[in-house]
PDB file of C-alpha atoms in Angstrom:
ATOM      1  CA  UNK Y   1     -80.632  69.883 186.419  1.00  0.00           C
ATOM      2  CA  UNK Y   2     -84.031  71.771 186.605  1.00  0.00           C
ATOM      3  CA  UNK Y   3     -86.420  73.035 184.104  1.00  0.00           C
ATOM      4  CA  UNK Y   4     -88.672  75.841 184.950  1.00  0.00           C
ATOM      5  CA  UNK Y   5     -91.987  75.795 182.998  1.00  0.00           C
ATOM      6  CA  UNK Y   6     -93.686  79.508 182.871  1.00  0.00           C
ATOM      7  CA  UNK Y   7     -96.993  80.543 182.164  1.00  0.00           C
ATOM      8  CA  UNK Y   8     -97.206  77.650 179.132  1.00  0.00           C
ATOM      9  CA  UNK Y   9    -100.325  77.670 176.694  1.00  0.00           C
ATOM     10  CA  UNK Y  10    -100.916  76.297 173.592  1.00  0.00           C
ATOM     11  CA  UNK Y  11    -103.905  75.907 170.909  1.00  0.00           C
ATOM     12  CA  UNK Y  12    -104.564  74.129 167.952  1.00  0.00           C
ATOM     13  CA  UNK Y  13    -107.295  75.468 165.588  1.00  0.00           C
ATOM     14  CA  UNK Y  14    -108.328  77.653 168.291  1.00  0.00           C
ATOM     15  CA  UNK Y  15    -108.819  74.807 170.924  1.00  0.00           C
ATOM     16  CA  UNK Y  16    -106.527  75.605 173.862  1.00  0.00           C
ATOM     17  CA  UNK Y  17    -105.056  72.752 174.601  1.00  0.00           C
ATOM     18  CA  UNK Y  18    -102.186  74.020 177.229  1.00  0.00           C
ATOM     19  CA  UNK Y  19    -103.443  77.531 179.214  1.00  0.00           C
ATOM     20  CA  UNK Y  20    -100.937  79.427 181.080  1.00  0.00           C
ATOM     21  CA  UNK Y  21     -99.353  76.029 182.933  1.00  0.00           C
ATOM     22  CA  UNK Y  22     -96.322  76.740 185.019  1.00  0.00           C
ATOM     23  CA  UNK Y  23     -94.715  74.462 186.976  1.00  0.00           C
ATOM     24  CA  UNK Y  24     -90.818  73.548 188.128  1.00  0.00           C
ATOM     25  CA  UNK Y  25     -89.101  70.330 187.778  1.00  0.00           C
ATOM     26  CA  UNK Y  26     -85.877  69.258 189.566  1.00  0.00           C
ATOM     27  CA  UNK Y  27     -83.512  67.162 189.025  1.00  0.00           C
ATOM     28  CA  UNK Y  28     -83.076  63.643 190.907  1.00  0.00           C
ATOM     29  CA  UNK Y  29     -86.936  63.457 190.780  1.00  0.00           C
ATOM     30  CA  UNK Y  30     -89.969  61.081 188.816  1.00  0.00           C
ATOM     31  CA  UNK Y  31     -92.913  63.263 187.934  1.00  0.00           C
ATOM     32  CA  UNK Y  32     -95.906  61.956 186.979  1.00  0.00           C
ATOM     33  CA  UNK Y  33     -98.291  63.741 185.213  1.00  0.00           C
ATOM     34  CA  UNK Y  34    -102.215  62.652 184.964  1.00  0.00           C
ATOM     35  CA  UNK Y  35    -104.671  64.399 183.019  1.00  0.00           C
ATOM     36  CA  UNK Y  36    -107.347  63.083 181.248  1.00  0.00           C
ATOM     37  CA  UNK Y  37    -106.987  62.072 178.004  1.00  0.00           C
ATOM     38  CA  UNK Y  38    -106.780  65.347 175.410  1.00  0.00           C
ATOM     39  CA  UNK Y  39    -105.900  67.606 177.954  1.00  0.00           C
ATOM     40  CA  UNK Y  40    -102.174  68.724 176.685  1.00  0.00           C
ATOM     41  CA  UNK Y  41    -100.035  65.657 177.988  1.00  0.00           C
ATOM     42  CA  UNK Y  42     -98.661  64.586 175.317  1.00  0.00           C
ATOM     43  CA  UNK Y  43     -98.085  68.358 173.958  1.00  0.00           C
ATOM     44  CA  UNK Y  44     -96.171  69.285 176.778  1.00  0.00           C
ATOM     45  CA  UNK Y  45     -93.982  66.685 176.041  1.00  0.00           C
ATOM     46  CA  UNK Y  46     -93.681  67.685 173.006  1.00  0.00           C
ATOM     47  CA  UNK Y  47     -92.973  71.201 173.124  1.00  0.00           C
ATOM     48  CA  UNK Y  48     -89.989  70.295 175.953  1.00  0.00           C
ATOM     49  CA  UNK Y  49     -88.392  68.145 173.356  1.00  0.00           C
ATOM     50  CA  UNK Y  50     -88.504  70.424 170.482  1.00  0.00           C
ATOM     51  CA  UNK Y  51     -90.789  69.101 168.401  1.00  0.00           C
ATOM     52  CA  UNK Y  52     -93.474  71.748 168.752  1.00  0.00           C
ATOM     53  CA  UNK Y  53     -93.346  75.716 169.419  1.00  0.00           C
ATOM     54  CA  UNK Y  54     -95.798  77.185 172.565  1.00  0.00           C
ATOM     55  CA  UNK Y  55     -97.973  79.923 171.716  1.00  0.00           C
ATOM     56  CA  UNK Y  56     -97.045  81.801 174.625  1.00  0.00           C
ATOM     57  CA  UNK Y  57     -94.658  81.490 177.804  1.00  0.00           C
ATOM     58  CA  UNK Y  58     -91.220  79.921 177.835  1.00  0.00           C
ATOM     59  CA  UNK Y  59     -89.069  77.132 179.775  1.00  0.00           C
ATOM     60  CA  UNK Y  60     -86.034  77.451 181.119  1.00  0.00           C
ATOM     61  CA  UNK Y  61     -83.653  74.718 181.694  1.00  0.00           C
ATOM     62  CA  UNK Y  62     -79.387  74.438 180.959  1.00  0.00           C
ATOM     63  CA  UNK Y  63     -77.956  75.282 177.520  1.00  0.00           C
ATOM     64  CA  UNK Y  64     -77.259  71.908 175.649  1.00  0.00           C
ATOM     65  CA  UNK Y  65     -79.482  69.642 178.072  1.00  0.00           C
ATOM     66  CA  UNK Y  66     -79.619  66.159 176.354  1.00  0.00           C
ATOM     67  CA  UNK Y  67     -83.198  64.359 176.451  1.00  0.00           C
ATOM     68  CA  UNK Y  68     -84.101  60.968 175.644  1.00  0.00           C
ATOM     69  CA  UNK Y  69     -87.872  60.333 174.989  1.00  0.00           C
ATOM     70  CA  UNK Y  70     -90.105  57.139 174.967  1.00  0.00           C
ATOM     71  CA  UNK Y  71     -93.412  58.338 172.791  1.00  0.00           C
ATOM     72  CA  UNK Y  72     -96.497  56.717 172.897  1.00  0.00           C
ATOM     73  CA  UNK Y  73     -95.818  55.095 169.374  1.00  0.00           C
ATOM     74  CA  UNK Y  74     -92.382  52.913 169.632  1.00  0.00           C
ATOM     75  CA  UNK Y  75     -90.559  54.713 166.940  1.00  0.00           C
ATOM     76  CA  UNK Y  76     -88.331  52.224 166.344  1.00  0.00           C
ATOM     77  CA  UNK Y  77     -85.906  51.407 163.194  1.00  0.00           C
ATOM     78  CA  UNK Y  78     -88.341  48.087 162.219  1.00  0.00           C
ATOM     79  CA  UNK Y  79     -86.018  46.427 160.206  1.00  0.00           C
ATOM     80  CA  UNK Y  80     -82.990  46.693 163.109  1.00  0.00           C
ATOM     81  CA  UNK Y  81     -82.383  44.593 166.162  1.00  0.00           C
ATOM     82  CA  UNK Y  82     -83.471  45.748 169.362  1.00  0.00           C
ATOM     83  CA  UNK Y  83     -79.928  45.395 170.137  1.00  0.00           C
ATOM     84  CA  UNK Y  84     -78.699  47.845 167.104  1.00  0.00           C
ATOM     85  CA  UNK Y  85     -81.892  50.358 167.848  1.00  0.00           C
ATOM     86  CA  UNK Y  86     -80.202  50.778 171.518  1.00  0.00           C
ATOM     87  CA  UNK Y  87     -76.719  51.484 170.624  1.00  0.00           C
ATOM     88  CA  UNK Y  88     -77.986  54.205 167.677  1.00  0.00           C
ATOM     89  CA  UNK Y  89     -79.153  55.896 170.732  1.00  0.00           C
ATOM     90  CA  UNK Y  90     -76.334  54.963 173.439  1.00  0.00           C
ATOM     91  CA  UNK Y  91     -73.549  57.137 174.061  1.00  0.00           C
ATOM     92  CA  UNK Y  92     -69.722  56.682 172.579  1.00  0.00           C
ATOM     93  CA  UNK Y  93     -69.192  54.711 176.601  1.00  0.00           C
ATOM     94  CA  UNK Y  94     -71.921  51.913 175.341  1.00  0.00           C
ATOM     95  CA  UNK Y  95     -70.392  48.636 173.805  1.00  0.00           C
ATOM     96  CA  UNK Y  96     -72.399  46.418 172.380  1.00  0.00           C
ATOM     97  CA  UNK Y  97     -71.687  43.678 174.900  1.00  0.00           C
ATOM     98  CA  UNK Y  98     -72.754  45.846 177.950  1.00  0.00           C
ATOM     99  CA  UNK Y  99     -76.084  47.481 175.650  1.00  0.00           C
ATOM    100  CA  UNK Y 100     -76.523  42.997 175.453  1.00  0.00           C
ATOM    101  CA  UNK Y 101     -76.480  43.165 179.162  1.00  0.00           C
ATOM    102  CA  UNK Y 102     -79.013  45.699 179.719  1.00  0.00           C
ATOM    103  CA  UNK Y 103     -81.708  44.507 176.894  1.00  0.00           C
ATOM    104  CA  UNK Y 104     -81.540  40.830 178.966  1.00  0.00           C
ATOM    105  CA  UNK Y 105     -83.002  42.379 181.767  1.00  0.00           C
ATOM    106  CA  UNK Y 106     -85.841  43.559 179.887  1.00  0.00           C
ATOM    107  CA  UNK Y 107     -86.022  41.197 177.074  1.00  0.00           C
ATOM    108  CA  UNK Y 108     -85.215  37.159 176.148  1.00  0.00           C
ATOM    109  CA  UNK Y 109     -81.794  36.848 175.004  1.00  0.00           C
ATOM    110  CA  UNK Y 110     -82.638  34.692 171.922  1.00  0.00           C
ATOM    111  CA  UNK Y 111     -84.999  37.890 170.774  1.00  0.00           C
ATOM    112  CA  UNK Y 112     -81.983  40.747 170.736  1.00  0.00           C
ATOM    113  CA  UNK Y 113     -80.849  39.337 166.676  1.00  0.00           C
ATOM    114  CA  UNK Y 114     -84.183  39.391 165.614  1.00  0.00           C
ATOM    115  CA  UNK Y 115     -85.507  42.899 163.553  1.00  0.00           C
ATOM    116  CA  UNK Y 116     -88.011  44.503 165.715  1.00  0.00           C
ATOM    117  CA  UNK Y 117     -90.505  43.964 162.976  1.00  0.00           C
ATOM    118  CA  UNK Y 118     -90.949  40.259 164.026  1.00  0.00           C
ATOM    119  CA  UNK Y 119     -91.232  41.423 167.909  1.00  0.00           C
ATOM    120  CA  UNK Y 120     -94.612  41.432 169.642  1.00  0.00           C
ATOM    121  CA  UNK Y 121     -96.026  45.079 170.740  1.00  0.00           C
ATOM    122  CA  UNK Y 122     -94.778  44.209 174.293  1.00  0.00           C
ATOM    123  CA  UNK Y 123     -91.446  43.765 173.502  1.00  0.00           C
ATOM    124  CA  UNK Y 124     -91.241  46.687 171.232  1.00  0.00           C
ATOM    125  CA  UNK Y 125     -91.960  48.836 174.091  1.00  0.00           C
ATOM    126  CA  UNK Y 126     -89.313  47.419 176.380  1.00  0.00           C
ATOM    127  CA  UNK Y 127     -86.974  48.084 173.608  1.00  0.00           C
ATOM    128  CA  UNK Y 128     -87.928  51.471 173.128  1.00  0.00           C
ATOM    129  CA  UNK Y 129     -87.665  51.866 177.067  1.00  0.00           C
ATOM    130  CA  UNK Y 130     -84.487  50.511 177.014  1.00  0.00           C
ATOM    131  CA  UNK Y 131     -82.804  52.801 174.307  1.00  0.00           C
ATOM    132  CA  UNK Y 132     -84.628  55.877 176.515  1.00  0.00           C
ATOM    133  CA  UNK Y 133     -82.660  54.925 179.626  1.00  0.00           C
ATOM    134  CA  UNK Y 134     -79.577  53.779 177.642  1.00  0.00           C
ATOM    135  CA  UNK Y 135     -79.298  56.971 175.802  1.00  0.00           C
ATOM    136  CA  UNK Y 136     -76.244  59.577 177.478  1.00  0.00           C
ATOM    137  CA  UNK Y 137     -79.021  62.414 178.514  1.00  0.00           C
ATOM    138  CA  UNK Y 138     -79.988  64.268 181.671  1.00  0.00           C
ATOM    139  CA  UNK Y 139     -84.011  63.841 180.864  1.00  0.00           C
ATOM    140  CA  UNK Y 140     -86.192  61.458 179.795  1.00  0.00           C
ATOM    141  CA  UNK Y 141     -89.753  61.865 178.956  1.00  0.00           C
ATOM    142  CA  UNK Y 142     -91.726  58.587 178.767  1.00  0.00           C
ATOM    143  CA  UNK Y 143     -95.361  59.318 177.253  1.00  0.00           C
ATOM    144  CA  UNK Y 144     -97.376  56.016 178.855  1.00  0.00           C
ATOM    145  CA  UNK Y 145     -94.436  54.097 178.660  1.00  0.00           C
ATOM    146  CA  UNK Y 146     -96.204  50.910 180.119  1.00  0.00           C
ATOM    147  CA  UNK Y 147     -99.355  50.609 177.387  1.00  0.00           C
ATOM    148  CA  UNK Y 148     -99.376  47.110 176.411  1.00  0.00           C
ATOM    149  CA  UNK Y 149     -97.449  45.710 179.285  1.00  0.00           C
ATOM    150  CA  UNK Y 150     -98.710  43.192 181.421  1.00  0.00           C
ATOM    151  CA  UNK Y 151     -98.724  43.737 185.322  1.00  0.00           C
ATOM    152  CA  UNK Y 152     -95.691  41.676 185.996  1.00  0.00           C
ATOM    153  CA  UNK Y 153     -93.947  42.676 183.260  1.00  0.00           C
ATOM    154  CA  UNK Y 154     -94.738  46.615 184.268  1.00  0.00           C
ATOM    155  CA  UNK Y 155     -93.332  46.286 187.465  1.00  0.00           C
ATOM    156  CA  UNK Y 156     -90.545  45.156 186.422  1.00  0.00           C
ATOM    157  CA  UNK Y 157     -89.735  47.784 184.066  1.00  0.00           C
ATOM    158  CA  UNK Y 158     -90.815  50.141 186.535  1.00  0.00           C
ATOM    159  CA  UNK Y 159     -88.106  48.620 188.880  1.00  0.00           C
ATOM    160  CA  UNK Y 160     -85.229  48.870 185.793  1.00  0.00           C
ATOM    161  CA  UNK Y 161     -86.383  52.791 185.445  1.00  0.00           C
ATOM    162  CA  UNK Y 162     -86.061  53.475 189.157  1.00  0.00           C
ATOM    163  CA  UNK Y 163     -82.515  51.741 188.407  1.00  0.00           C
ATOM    164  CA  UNK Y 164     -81.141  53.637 185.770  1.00  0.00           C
ATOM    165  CA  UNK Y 165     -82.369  57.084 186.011  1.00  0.00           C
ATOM    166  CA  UNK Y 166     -81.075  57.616 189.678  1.00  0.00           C
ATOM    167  CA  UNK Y 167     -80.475  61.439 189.707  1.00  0.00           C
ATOM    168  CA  UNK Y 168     -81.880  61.860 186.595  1.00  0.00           C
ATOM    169  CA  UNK Y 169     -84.993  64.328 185.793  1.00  0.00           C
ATOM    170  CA  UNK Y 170     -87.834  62.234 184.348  1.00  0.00           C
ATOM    171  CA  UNK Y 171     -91.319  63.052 183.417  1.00  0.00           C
ATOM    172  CA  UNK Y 172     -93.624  60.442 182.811  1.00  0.00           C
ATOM    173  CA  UNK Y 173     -97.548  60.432 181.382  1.00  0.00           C
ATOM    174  CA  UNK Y 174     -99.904  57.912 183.038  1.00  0.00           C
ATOM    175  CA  UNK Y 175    -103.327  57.251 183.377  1.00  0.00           C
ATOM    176  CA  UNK Y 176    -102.367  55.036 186.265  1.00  0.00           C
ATOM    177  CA  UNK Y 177    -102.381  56.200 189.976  1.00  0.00           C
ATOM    178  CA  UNK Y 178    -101.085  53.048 190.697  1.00  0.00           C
ATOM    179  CA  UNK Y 179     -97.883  54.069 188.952  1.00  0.00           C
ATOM    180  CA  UNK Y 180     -97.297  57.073 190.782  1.00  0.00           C
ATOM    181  CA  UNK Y 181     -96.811  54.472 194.244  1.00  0.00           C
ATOM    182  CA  UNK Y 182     -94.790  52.347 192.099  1.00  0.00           C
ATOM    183  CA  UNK Y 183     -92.615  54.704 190.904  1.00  0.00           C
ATOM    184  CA  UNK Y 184     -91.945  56.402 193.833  1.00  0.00           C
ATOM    185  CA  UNK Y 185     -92.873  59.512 192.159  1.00  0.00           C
ATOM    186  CA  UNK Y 186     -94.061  63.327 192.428  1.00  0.00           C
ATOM    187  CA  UNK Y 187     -97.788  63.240 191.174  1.00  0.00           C
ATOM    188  CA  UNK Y 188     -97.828  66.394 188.962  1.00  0.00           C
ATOM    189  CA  UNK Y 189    -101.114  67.272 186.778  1.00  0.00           C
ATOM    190  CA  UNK Y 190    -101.854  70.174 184.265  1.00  0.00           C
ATOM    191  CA  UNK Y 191    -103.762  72.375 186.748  1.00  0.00           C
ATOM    192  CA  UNK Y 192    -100.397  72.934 188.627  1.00  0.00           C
ATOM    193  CA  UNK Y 193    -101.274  70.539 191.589  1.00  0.00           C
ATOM    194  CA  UNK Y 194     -98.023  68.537 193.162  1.00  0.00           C
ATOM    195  CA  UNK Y 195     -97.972  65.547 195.515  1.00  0.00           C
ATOM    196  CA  UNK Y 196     -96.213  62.794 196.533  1.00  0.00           C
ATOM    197  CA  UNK Y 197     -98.470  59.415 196.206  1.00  0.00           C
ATOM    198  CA  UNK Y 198    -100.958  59.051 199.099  1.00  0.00           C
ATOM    199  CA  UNK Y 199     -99.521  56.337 201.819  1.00  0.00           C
ATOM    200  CA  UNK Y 200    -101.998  53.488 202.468  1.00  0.00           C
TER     201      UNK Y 200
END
């Protein structure tokens, strides 16, 4: 599962915001893109999902290729159960007792029947991570999944991605270079440059 990004730009109010950024993703890979802050990130996500139109160029990736997304605000139902917001996401194959399995490795058992509402902003996040990698797609885009986690508890979500997206396509925003080495990922950033993480 690839997509093929060609000659992408994009401008709001006559600021370019993407210019002519191409680039190909494959399948079975973590990318993770660094740019500073404002420069397109976060659009780029957003025009792969859907949710806004390039000026100019095009991708090209499968007919009906699912995507699960993890946006820099939670987006979570607030009044549901990090256990319910997983399985509105899941796929027809997820019961509730094996979505209950998954959110424990993430999350305290006692806090899956309580409405995310009540849930600290670190454990919001996890959920939202959790219904990302739960969700029956073939890409995920995580937009700095790990604001607001604490180191331990990043690298341990970091290990449960690396878990469940095995063959997967994923693209991933970070500020972090650090996250690149953790994730065992393909450092990618908006001027077209490609690289595994530097060895120490």
């Amino acid at each position: 599962m690839n997509i093929e990004i060609n000659n992408l730009s994009k401008s709001f109010d006559g600021l370019p915001v993407l210019h002519d950024f191409s680039m190909k993703l494959e399948g079975g890979n973590i990318y993770c893109l660094m740019s500073a802050s404002g420069s397109g990130k976060t659009t780029l996500l957003r025009i792969l999902l859907g949710l806004e139109r390039a000026d100019s160029g095009r991708i090209e990736m499968p007919e009906q290729t699912r995507m699960a997304a993890v946006f820099q605000e939670d987006r979570l139902c607030e009044g549901f159960t990090p256990l319910e917001n997983v399985l509105l996401a899941a796929g027809r194959q997820m019961t509730p007792a094996m979505a209950r399995a998954e959110l424990c490795k993430l999350l305290p058992e006692e806090s899956l029947a309580r409405p995310v509402y009540t849930q600290s902003g670190g454990m919001k996040r996890r959920t939202a991570i959790c219904r990302a990698l739960l969700a029956d797609s073939d890409v995920i885009l995580m937009d700095e999944p790990f604001t607001g986690l604490d180191e331990q508890t990043k690298q341990h979500v970091i290990g449960y991605i690396k878990e469940k997206t095995a063959g997967k396509l994923v693209l991933i925003t970070t500020h972090q270079e650090e996250d690149v080495s953790l994730l065992g990922g393909v450092r990618i950033t908006l001027e077209g440059q490609a690289g595994l993480p530097e060895q120490s």
